Coordinates of C-alpha atoms in Angstrom, one line a residue:
Chain A
X1 CA 89.7 119.8 118.9
X2 CA 88.2 121.8 116.1
X3 CA 86.9 120.0 113.1
X4 CA 85.1 121.2 110.0
X5 CA 83.2 118.9 107.7
X6 CA 81.9 119.4 104.2
X7 CA 80.6 117.2 101.5
X8 CA 83.2 116.7 98.8
X9 CA 81.3 117.3 95.6
X10 CA 78.3 119.2 94.3
X11 CA 77.1 119.4 90.7
X12 CA 74.5 122.0 89.5
X13 CA 73.2 123.3 86.3
X14 CA 74.0 126.8 85.1
X15 CA 71.3 129.2 86.3
X16 CA 70.3 127.1 89.3
X17 CA 71.1 127.8 92.9
X18 CA 73.9 126.0 94.6
X19 CA 73.9 125.3 98.3
X20 CA 77.1 124.2 100.0
X21 CA 76.8 122.9 103.6
X22 CA 79.3 122.8 106.4
X23 CA 79.3 121.6 110.0
X24 CA 81.8 122.7 112.6
X25 CA 82.5 121.6 116.2
X26 CA 83.7 124.6 118.2
X27 CA 80.8 126.7 119.5
X28 CA 83.2 129.5 120.5
X29 CA 84.2 130.3 117.0
X30 CA 84.4 134.0 116.3
X31 CA 84.0 134.0 112.5
X32 CA 82.9 131.5 110.0
X33 CA 84.4 131.8 106.5
X34 CA 83.9 130.8 103.0
X35 CA 87.0 130.7 100.7
X36 CA 87.0 129.9 97.0
X37 CA 89.9 128.2 95.3
X38 CA 90.0 128.0 91.5
X39 CA 92.3 125.4 89.8
X40 CA 96.0 126.3 90.4
X41 CA 95.1 129.5 92.3
X42 CA 95.1 130.6 95.9
X43 CA 92.4 130.9 98.5
X44 CA 90.1 133.8 97.8
X45 CA 88.1 135.1 100.8
X46 CA 84.6 135.0 99.4
X47 CA 82.6 136.0 102.4
X48 CA 82.4 135.6 106.2
X49 CA 79.9 135.9 109.0
X50 CA 80.4 136.9 112.5
X51 CA 79.2 134.3 115.0
X52 CA 76.5 136.5 116.5
X53 CA 74.8 136.8 113.1
X54 CA 72.5 134.3 111.5
X55 CA 72.4 135.5 107.9
X56 CA 74.5 137.6 105.6
X57 CA 73.8 138.5 102.0
X58 CA 76.3 139.8 99.5
X59 CA 75.0 140.0 95.9
X60 CA 74.5 136.4 94.7
X61 CA 75.9 134.9 97.9
X62 CA 73.8 134.2 101.0
X63 CA 75.4 132.8 104.2
X64 CA 73.2 131.1 106.8
X65 CA 74.5 130.2 110.2
X66 CA 72.7 128.0 112.6
X67 CA 74.8 128.3 115.7
X68 CA 72.7 125.8 117.7
X69 CA 73.3 123.0 115.2
X70 CA 76.8 124.4 114.3
X71 CA 75.8 124.4 110.7
X72 CA 76.9 126.9 108.0
X73 CA 75.7 127.1 104.4
X74 CA 76.6 129.1 101.4
X75 CA 74.0 129.7 98.7
X76 CA 75.0 130.9 95.3
X77 CA 72.1 132.2 93.3
X78 CA 72.1 132.0 89.5
X79 CA 75.2 129.8 89.5
X80 CA 77.5 130.5 86.5
X81 CA 80.3 128.4 85.0
X82 CA 82.8 130.8 86.5
X83 CA 81.6 129.7 89.9
X84 CA 83.2 126.2 89.3
X85 CA 85.8 125.9 92.0
X86 CA 86.5 124.3 95.4
X87 CA 84.8 126.1 98.3
X88 CA 86.3 125.8 101.7
X89 CA 84.4 126.4 104.9
X90 CA 86.5 127.5 107.8
X91 CA 86.0 128.5 111.4
X92 CA 88.1 131.2 113.2
X93 CA 88.7 130.9 116.9
X94 CA 90.5 133.6 118.8
X95 CA 93.2 132.0 120.8
X96 CA 95.7 133.9 122.9
X97 CA 96.8 136.7 120.5
X98 CA 96.0 135.2 117.1
X99 CA 93.0 133.7 115.3
X100 CA 93.3 130.0 114.6
X101 CA 91.5 129.2 111.4
X102 CA 90.5 125.6 110.8
X103 CA 89.5 124.6 107.3
X104 CA 87.2 121.9 106.0
X105 CA 88.2 119.5 103.2
X106 CA 86.5 121.7 100.6
X107 CA 83.5 121.1 98.3
X108 CA 84.2 120.9 94.6
X109 CA 81.4 122.7 92.8
X110 CA 80.9 121.7 89.2
X111 CA 78.6 123.9 87.1
X112 CA 77.1 122.2 84.0
X113 CA 76.3 124.5 81.1
Chain B
X1 CA 92.0 145.8 96.2
X2 CA 95.2 145.1 98.2
X3 CA 96.5 141.6 97.9
X4 CA 98.9 139.2 99.6
X5 CA 101.6 138.3 97.1
X6 CA 103.8 135.2 97.2
X7 CA 106.9 134.3 95.2
X8 CA 107.8 132.1 93.6
X9 CA 104.6 130.5 92.3
X10 CA 106.4 127.2 91.9
X11 CA 109.7 126.0 93.6
X12 CA 111.4 122.7 92.7
X13 CA 114.2 121.7 95.1
X14 CA 116.3 118.7 95.8
X15 CA 115.7 116.8 99.0
X16 CA 118.0 118.1 101.8
X17 CA 118.3 121.6 100.3
X18 CA 117.2 124.8 102.0
X19 CA 114.3 126.7 100.6
X20 CA 112.9 130.2 101.3
X21 CA 109.3 131.1 100.4
X22 CA 108.5 134.7 100.2
X23 CA 105.4 136.7 101.0
X24 CA 104.4 140.4 100.9
X25 CA 101.4 140.8 103.2
X26 CA 98.9 143.6 102.8
X27 CA 100.6 146.8 103.9
X28 CA 98.6 147.8 106.9
X29 CA 98.2 144.3 108.2
X30 CA 100.0 143.4 111.5
X31 CA 99.4 139.6 111.8
X32 CA 101.0 137.1 109.5
X33 CA 100.5 133.4 109.0
X34 CA 101.7 130.4 107.0
X35 CA 99.6 127.5 106.1
X36 CA 100.2 124.5 103.9
X37 CA 98.0 122.2 101.8
X38 CA 99.3 118.8 100.9
X39 CA 97.8 117.6 97.6
X40 CA 94.2 116.3 98.3
X41 CA 94.3 117.2 102.0
X42 CA 93.0 120.1 104.2
X43 CA 94.7 123.4 104.5
X44 CA 96.7 123.2 107.8
X45 CA 97.9 126.0 110.0
X46 CA 101.7 126.2 110.5
X47 CA 102.5 129.4 112.3
X48 CA 101.3 132.9 113.2
X49 CA 103.6 135.9 113.7
X50 CA 103.1 139.3 115.3
X51 CA 105.4 142.0 116.5
X52 CA 108.4 140.2 115.2
X53 CA 107.8 137.0 117.0
X54 CA 106.0 133.8 116.7
X55 CA 102.7 133.9 118.6
X56 CA 101.7 130.3 117.9
X57 CA 102.9 127.3 115.9
X58 CA 101.5 123.9 115.1
X59 CA 103.1 120.6 115.7
X60 CA 104.0 120.5 112.0
X61 CA 106.3 123.6 112.5
X62 CA 109.3 121.8 113.8
X63 CA 112.9 122.9 114.1
X64 CA 113.3 122.6 110.3
X65 CA 111.0 125.6 109.8
X66 CA 111.6 129.2 110.6
X67 CA 109.9 132.5 109.8
X68 CA 111.3 136.0 109.5
X69 CA 110.2 139.5 108.7
X70 CA 113.6 140.8 107.4
X71 CA 112.3 144.2 106.5
X72 CA 109.0 146.3 106.6
X73 CA 107.3 144.4 103.8
X74 CA 108.5 140.8 103.4
X75 CA 107.6 137.8 105.5
X76 CA 109.5 134.6 104.8
X77 CA 109.2 130.9 105.6
X78 CA 112.5 128.9 105.5
X79 CA 112.7 125.1 105.5
X80 CA 116.3 124.2 106.4
X81 CA 116.7 120.7 105.1
X82 CA 113.7 119.7 102.9
X83 CA 112.1 116.3 103.0
X84 CA 109.9 114.6 100.4
X85 CA 106.9 115.1 102.6
X86 CA 107.4 118.9 102.6
X87 CA 106.0 118.9 99.1
X88 CA 102.8 121.0 99.3
X89 CA 101.2 124.3 98.5
X90 CA 102.3 126.9 101.0
X91 CA 100.0 129.8 101.7
X92 CA 100.8 133.1 103.3
X93 CA 98.0 135.1 105.0
X94 CA 97.7 138.3 106.8
X95 CA 95.1 140.2 108.9
X96 CA 94.8 143.7 110.1
X97 CA 94.0 142.6 113.6
X98 CA 94.1 139.3 115.3
X99 CA 90.3 139.0 115.3
X100 CA 89.8 140.1 111.7
X101 CA 89.5 137.9 108.6
X102 CA 92.7 136.5 107.1
X103 CA 93.5 137.2 103.5
X104 CA 95.5 134.7 101.6
X105 CA 98.0 134.8 98.8
X106 CA 98.0 132.6 95.7
X107 CA 100.4 130.2 97.3
X108 CA 103.8 128.7 96.4
X109 CA 103.8 125.1 95.1
X110 CA 106.8 123.4 96.6
X111 CA 108.0 120.2 94.9
X112 CA 110.8 118.2 96.6
X113 CA 112.6 115.8 94.4

């Protein structure tokens, strides 16, 4: 079945770049997602990449997709204290009339001032 | 930017009682979903809903659970006889088409006593 793996914790200094990595198992995924969850809040769709792309840049965020290795990464440039949150990688698989989204365990990003 | 809204933000219920969690999806979205996140665990898919019927449900979504779209704007999740293990954060999501990204609400924290 589908499985998404992430490291649990990442600590960076303010102003540095953060790179959060993710691996997934299903090569027929349609979309790969990054969601952000701040303490006590919901899941904010941060960015996503279609499976036939290998890179997407959106302001400070860069998503890299290596489909051969089933590896997805999220790079946050110039990381700020407001970026401290849990970041969930997720894969979307179209399945008979709906998109099944499978989430990773989340990576807790701690930004040190 | 349009949002998925969920009410209440926190629900405390006695074991065995019925609970209804409410969601207002984004207005032009046609596909609706419920997920749950038990504390410290992954976000898990519960059910997807389209055209007034369930399109897919997970093994978690047993006979105690039901979903309904009672009018043109609300989407509800009912748990008939709550158990302690139903305590979790419940997220509603919606998407404009089945193969488009899902947007999540802030969640309802359900605490069963």
